[in-house]
Short mmCIF file of C-alpha atoms in Angstrom, two decimals:
data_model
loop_
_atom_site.label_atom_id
_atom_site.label_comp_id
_atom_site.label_asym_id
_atom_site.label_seq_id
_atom_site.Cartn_x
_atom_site.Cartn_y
_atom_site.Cartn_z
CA UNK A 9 0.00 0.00 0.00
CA UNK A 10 1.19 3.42 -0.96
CA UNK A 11 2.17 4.94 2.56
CA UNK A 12 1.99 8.17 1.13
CA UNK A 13 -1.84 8.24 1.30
CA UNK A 14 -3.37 10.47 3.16
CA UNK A 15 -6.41 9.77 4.82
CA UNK A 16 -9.35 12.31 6.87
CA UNK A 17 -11.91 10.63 9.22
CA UNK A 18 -14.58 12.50 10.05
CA UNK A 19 -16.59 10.75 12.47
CA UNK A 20 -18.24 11.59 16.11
CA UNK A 21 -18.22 8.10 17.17
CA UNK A 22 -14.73 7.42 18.81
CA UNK A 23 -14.93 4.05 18.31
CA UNK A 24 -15.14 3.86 14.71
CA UNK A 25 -12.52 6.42 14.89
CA UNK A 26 -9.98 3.82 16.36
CA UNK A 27 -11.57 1.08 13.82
CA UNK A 28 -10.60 2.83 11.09
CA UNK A 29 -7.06 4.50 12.23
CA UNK A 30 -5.99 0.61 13.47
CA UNK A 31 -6.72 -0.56 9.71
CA UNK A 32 -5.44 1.90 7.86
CA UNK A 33 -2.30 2.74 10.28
CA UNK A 34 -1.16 -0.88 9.45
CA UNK A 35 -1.17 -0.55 6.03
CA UNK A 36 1.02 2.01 6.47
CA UNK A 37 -1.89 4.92 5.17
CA UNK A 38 -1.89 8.00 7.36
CA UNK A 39 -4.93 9.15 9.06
CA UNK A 40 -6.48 12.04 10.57
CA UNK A 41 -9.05 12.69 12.79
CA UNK A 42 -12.30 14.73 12.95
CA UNK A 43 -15.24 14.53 15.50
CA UNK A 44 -17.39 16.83 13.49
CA UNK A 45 -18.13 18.90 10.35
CA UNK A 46 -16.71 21.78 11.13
CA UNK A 47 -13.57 20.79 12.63
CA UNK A 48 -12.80 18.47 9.14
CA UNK A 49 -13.69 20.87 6.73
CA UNK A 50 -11.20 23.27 8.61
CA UNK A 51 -8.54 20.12 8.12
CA UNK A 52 -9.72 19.68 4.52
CA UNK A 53 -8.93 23.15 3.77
CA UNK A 54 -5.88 23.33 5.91
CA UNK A 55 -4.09 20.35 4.29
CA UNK A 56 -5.93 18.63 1.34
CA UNK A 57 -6.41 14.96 1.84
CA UNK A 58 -6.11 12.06 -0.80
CA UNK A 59 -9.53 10.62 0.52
CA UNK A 60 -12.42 11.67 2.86
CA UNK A 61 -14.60 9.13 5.52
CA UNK A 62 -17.57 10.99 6.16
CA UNK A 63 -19.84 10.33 8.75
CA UNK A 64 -23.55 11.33 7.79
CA UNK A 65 -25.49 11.99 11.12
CA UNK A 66 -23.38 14.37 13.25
CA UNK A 67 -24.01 16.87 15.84
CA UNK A 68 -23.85 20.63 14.16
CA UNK A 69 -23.22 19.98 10.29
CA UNK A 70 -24.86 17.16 8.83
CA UNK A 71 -22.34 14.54 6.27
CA UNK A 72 -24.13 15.91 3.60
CA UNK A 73 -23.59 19.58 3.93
CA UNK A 74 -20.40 19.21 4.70
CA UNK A 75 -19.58 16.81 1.09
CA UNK A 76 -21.73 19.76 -0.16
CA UNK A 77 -19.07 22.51 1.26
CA UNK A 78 -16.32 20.74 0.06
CA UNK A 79 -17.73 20.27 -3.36
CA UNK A 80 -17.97 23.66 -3.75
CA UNK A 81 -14.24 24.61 -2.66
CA UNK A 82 -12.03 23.99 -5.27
CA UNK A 83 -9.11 22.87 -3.23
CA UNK A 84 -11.11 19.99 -1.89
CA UNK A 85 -13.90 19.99 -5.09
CA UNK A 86 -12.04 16.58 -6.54
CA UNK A 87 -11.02 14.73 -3.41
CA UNK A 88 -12.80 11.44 -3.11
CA UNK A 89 -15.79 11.30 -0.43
CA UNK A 90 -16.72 7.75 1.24
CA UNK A 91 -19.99 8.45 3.39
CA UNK A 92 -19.83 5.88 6.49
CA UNK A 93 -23.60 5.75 7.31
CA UNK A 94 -25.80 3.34 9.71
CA UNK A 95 -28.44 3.19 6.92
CA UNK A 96 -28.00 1.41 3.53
CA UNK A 97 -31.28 2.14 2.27
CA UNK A 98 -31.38 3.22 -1.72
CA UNK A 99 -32.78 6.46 -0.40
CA UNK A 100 -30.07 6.88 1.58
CA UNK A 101 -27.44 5.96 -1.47
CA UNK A 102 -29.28 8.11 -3.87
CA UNK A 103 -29.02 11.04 -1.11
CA UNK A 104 -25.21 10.88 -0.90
CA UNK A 105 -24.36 10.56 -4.25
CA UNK A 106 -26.39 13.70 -5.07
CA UNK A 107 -24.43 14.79 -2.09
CA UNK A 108 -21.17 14.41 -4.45
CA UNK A 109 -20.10 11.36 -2.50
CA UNK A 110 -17.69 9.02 -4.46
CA UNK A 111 -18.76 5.84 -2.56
CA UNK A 112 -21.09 4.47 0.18
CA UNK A 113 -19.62 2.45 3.80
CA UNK A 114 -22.29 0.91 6.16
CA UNK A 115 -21.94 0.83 9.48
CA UNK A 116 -20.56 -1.76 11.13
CA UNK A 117 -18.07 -3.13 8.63
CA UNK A 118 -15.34 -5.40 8.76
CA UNK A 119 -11.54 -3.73 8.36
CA UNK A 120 -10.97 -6.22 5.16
CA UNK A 121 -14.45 -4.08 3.87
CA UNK A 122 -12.77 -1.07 4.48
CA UNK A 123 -9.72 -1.67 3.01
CA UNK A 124 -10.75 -2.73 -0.50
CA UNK A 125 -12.65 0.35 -1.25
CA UNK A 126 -9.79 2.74 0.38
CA UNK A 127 -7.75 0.21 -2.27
CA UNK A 128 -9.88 1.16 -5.34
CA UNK A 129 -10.13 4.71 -4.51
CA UNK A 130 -6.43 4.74 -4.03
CA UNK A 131 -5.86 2.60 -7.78
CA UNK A 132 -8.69 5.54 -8.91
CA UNK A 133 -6.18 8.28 -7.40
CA UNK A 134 -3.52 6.76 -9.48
CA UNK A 135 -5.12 6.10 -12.92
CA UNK A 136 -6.53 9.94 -12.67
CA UNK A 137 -2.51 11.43 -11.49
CA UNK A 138 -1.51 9.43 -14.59
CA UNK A 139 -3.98 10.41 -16.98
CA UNK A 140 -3.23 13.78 -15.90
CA UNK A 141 0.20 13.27 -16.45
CA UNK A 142 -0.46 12.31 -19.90
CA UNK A 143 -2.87 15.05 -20.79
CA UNK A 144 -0.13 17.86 -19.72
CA UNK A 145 2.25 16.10 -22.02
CA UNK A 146 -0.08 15.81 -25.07
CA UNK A 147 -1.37 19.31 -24.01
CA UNK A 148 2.19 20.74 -23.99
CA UNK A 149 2.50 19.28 -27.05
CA UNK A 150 0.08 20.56 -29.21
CA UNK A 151 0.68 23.81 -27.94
CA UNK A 152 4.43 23.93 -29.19
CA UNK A 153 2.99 22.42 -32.43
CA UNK A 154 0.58 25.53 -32.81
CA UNK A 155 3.45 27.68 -31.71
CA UNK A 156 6.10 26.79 -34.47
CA UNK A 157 3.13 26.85 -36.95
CA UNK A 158 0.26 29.68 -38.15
CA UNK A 159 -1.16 27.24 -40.40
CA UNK A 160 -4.17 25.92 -38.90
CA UNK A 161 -4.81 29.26 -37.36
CA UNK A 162 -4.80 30.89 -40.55
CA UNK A 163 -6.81 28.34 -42.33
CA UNK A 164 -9.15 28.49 -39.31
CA UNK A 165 -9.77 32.24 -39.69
CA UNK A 166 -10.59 31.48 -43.48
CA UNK A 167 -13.19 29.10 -42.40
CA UNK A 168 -14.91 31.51 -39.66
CA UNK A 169 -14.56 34.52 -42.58
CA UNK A 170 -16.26 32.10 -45.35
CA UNK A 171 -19.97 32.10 -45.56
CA UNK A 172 -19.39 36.24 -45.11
CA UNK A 173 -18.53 36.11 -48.78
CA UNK A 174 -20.98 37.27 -51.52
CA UNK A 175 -19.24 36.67 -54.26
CA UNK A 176 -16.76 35.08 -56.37
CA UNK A 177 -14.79 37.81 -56.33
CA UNK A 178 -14.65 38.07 -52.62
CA UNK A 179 -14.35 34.97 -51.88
CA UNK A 180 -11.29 34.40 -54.35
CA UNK A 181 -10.03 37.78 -52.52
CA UNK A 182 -10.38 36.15 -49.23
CA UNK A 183 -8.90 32.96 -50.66
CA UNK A 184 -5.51 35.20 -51.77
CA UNK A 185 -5.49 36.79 -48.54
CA UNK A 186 -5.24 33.64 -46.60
CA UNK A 187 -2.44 31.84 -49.23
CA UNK A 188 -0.74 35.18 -48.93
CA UNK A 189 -0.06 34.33 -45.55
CA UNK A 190 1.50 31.11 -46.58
CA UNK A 191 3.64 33.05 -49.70
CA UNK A 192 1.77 31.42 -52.19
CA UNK A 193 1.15 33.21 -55.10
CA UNK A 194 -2.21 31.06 -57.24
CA UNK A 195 -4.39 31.19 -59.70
CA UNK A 196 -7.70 29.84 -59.09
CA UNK A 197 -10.61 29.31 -61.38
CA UNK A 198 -13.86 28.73 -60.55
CA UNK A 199 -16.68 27.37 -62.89
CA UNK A 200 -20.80 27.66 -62.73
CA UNK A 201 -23.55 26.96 -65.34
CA UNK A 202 -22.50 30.79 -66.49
CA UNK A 203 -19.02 30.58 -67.69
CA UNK A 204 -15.95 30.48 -66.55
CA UNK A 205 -14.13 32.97 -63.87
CA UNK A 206 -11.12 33.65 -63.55
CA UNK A 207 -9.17 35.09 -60.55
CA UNK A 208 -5.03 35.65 -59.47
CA UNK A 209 -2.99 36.61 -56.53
CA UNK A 210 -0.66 39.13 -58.81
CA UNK A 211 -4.38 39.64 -61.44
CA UNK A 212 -2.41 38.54 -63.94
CA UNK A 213 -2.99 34.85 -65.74
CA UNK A 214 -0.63 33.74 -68.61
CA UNK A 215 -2.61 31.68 -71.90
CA UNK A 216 -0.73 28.82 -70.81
CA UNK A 217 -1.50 28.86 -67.03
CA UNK A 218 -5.12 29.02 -68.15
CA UNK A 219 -4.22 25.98 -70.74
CA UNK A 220 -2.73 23.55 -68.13
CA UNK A 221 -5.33 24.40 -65.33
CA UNK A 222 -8.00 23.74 -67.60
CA UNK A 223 -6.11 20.93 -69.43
CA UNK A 224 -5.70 18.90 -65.98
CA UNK A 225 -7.01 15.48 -65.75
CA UNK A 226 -10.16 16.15 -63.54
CA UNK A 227 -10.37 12.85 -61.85
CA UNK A 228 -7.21 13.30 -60.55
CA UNK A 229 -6.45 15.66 -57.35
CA UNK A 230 -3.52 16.85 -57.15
CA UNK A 231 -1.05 16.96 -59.46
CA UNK A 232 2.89 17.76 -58.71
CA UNK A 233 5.16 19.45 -61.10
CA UNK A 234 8.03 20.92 -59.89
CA UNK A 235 7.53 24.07 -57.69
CA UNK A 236 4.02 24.30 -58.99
CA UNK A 237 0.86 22.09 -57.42
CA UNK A 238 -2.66 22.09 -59.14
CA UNK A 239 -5.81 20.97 -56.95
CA UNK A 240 -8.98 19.93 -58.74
CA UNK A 241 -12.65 20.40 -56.95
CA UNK A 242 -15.79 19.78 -58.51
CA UNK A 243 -16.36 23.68 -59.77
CA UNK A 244 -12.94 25.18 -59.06
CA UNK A 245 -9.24 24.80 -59.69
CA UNK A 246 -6.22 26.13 -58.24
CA UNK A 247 -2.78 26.55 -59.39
CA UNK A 248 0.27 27.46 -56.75
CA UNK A 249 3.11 28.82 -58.57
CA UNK A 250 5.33 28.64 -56.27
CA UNK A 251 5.45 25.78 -53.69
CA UNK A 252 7.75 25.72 -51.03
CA UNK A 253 9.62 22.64 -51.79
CA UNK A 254 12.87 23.76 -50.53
CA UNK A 255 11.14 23.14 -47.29
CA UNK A 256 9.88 19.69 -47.68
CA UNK A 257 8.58 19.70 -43.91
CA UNK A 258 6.63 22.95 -44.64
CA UNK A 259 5.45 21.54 -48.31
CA UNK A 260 4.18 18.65 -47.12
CA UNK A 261 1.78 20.81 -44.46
CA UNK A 262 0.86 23.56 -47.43
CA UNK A 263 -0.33 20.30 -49.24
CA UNK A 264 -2.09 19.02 -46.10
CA UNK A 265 -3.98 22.54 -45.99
CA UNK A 266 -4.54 23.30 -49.52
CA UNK A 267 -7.68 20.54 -49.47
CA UNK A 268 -8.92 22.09 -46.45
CA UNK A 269 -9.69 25.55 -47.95
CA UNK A 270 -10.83 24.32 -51.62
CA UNK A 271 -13.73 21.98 -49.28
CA UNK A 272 -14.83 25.26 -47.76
CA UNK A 273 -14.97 27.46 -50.63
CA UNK A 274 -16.51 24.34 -52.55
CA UNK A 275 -19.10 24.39 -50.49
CA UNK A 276 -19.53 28.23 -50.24
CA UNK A 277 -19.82 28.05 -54.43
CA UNK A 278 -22.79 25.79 -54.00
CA UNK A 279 -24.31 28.49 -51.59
CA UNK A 280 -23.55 31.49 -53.91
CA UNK A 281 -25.04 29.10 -57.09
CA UNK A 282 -28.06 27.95 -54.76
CA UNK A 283 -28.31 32.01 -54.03
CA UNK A 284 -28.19 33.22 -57.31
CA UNK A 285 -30.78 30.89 -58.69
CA UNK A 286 -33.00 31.93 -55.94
CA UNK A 287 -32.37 35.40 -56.58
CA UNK A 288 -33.09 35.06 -60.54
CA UNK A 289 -36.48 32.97 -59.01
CA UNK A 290 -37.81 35.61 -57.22
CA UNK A 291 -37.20 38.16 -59.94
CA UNK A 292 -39.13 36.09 -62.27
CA UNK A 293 -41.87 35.58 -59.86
CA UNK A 294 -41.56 39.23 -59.27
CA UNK A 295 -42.15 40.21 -62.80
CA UNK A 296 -45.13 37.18 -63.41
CA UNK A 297 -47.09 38.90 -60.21
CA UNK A 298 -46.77 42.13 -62.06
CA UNK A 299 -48.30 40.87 -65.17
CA UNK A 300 -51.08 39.08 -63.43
CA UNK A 301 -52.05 41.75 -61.16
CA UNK A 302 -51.96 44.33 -64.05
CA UNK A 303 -54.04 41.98 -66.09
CA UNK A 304 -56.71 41.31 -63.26
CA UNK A 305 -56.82 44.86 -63.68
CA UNK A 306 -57.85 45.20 -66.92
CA UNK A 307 -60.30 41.96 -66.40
CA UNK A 308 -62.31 43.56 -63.80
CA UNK A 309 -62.41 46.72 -65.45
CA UNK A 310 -63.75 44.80 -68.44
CA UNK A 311 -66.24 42.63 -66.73
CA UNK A 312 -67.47 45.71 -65.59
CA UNK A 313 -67.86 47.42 -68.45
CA UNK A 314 -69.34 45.02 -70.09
CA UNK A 315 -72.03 44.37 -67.66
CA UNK A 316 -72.54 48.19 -67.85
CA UNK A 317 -73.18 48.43 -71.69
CA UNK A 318 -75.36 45.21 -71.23
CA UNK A 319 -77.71 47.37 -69.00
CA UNK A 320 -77.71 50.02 -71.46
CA UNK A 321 -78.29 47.81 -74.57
CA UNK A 322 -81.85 45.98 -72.48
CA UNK A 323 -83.15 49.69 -71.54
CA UNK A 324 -82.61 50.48 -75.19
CA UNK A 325 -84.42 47.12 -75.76
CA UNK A 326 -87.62 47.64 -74.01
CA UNK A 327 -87.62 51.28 -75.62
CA UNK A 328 -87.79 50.46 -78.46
CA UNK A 329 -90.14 47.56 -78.25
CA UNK A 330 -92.39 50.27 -76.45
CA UNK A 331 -92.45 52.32 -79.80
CA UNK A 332 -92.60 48.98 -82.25
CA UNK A 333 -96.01 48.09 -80.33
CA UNK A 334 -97.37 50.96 -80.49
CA UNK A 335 -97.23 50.57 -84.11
CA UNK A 336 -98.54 46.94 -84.26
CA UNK A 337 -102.04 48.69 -83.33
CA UNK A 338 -102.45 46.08 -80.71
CA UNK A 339 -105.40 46.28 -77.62
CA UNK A 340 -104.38 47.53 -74.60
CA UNK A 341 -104.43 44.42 -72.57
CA UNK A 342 -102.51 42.96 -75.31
CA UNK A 343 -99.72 45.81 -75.12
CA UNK A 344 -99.79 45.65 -71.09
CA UNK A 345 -99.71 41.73 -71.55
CA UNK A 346 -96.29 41.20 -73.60
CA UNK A 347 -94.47 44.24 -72.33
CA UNK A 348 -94.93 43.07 -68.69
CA UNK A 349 -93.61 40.05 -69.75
CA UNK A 350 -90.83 41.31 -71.61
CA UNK A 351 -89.80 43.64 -69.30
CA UNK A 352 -89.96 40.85 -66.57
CA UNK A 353 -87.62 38.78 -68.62
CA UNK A 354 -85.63 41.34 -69.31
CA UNK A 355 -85.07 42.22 -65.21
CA UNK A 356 -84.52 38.53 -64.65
CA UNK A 357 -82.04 38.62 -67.09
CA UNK A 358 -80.28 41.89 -65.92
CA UNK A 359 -80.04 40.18 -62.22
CA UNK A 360 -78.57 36.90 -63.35
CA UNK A 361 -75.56 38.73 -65.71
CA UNK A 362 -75.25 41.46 -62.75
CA UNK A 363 -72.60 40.28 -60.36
CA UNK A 364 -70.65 43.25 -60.30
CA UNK A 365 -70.71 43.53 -56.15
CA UNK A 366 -69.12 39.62 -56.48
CA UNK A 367 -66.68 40.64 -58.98
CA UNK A 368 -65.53 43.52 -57.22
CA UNK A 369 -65.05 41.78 -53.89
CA UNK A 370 -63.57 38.36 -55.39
CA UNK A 371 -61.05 40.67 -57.53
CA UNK A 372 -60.29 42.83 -54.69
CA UNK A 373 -59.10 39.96 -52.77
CA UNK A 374 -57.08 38.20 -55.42
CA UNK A 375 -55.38 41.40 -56.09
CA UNK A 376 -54.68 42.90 -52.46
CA UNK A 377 -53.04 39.04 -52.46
CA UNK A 378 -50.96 39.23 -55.12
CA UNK A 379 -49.85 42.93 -53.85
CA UNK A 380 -48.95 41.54 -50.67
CA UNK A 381 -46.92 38.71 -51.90
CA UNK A 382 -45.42 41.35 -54.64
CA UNK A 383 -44.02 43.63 -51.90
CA UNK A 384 -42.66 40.63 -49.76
CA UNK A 385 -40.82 39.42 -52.93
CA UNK A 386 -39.68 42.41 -53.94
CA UNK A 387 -37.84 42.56 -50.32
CA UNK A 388 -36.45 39.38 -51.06
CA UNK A 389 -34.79 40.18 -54.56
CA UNK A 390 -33.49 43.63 -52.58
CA UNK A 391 -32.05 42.20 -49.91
CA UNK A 392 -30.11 39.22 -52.30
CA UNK A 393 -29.20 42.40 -54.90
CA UNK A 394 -27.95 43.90 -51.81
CA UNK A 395 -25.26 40.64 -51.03
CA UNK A 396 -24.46 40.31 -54.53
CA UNK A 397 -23.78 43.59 -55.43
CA UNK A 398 -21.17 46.04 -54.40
CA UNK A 399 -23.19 49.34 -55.22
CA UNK A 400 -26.64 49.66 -54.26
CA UNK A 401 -29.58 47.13 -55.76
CA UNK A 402 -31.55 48.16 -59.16
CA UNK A 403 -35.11 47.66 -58.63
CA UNK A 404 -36.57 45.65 -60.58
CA UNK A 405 -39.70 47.58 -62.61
CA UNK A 406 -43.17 46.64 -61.68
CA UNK A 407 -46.83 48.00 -62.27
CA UNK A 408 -47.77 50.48 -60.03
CA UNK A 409 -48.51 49.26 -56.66
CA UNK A 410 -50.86 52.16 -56.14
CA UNK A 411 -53.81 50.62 -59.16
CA UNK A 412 -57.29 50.65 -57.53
CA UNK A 413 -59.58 48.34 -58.71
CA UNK A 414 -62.28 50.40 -57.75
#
């Protein structure tokens, strides 16, 4: 047993007390003494043990508010708590270990009891010293890695600045900035269902540069020739010029980290692509809700003029038919008879083709619709002009928004 162990007993009952010290005394642990909470928490604090017996029922502060007080300072926050309790109810288990106890002792126990879980917590203490260990090492480590390199801290910084590209332009800007870092000088060309685009650290591209880059066997990618490098992505390409290879340790990271940023800016092509098709959506729809509001226009005003010079041509009707019977030399009855029921027809008629109150109100609501969903779409082109555009958006021309149907 390690004799450097150091033990606290916190206990009122003496006798315990002297079960405990003979046990662990011959195993060659050191132990310390406490006959209640507040004298071992002053212990605790005053030299930090390896492990803690707590009592749970004691005169002033209770086993659990004293684990709870020594939870909560950090000098004794990790040292491991055994409560020694009377009762071994799951209650009572469930209590201590929301307590922040590490492990449960019933009273009475036998010394061989005792000493196996003191011997796991003590194989515990020595696992987590070495794991410690370890972690400090590999933590040291990795530190002086990120110290004799800005690599992964510039590449991370390209990642963060990504997706606040809007463009191609930008984003092959941000690209050059980054690789500048590195003292790469690159070409870089990116491709969409539009064409082809072109983009430099220096601006300037040679015929041939563009020949080889576009030349390059697709399926493979990357390609070594001399000092220069090509990387192929589905959608872009990039040339270095001027690869480090006189450094072979610091070549063979660029090369690592070249993949990394094509992946992002890959991705951040299919956003801008996604984006711009959007954009062109909503300016189609933009345009089609123009037309169709303008023409529901002209319907309505239509319909209703229509149905007005339909009124007009039946009053004209029964005038004249008024004049034409008078001629016909009919009776009076007769006369009364057909242009009662003429003029009855006639009003049926006029109420049956009259829906202009219908109309208006169906047409009203289709159109203050479509002049909602106009002026919501309209934000939406503006505000994706807005991102890919340096100066400010062009609207897009629409019918007036201020038509009234009626």
């Amino acid at each position: 047993m390690n004799s450097n162990v150091d033990i606290l007993v916190v206990d009122d009952d003496k006798v315990v007390q002297k079960i405990v010290k003979r046990s662990l005394e011959s195993e060659g642990i050191t132990v310390r003494s406490a006959l209640n909470g507040e004298d071992g928490l002053a212990k605790a604090y005053n030299s930090t043990p390896d492990i803690i017996l707590l009592d749970v029922e004691m005169p002033g502060l209770s086993g659990y508010e004293v684990c709870h007080q020594l939870r909560e300072n950090p000098r004794t926050s990790n040292v491991p708590v055994v409560f020694i309790s009377s009762h071994s109810s799951l209650r009572e288990r469930m209590q201590g270990y929301e307590a922040g106890a590490d492990d449960y002792l019933v009273k009475p126990f036998d010394p061989e009891h005792l000493m196996a879980k003191i011997r796991v917590l003590i194989k515990y203490l020595e696992q987590k010293a070495s794991l410690e260990k370890q972690y400090k090492l590999a933590e040291k480590a990795a530190l002086a890695a990120m110290a004799g390199t800005s690599e992964l801290g510039v590449a991370m910084d390209f990642m963060t600045k990504i997706f606040s590209y809007n463009s191609y332009e930008t984003l092959a800007q941000g690209f050059f900035l980054a690789t500048g870092k590195f003292g790469l000088n690159c070409c870089l060309l990116i491709v969409d269902e539009g064409g082809s685009y072109w983009f430099a650290t220096d601006g300037n591209i040679s015929p041939l540069e563009k020949e080889m880059i576009e030349m390059a066997e697709k399926e493979t990618r990357i390609i070594d020739f001399g000092s220069r490098t090509i990387v192929n992505y589905p959608g872009i390409c990039l040339l270095v010029r001027n690869m480090p290879i006189e450094d072979m340790e610091r070549y063979g990271r660029t090369k690592d980290i070249l993949p990394v940023f094509l992946q992002g800016m890959e991705a951040k092509i299919h956003a801008l692509q996604t984006e711009l098709a959007l954009m062109q959506q909503s300016e189609d729809l933009l345009r089609s809700f123009g037309r169709i509001r303008t023409d529901l226009y002209y319907l309505a005003k239509t319909l209703m003029t229509n149905q007005e010079d339909s009124a007009k041509v039946m009053h004209q009707m029964i005038r004249d038919l008024n004049l034409d019977l008078l001629r016909m030399a009919l009776d009076d009855d007769q006369e009364k008879y057909l242009l009662n029921r003429i003029e009855s027809a006639i009003e049926e008629a006029a109420k049956r083709i009259d829906a202009s109150p219908f109309i208006a109100n169906s047409l009203s609501n289709v159109f203050l619709n479509l002049k909602t969903v106009t002026r919501k779409q309209r934000i939406l082109v503006e505000t994706f002009i807005a991102r890919h555009t340096a100066g400010p958006a062009e609207e897009v021309v629409i019918e007036d928004d201020n038509i009234e149907l009626f």
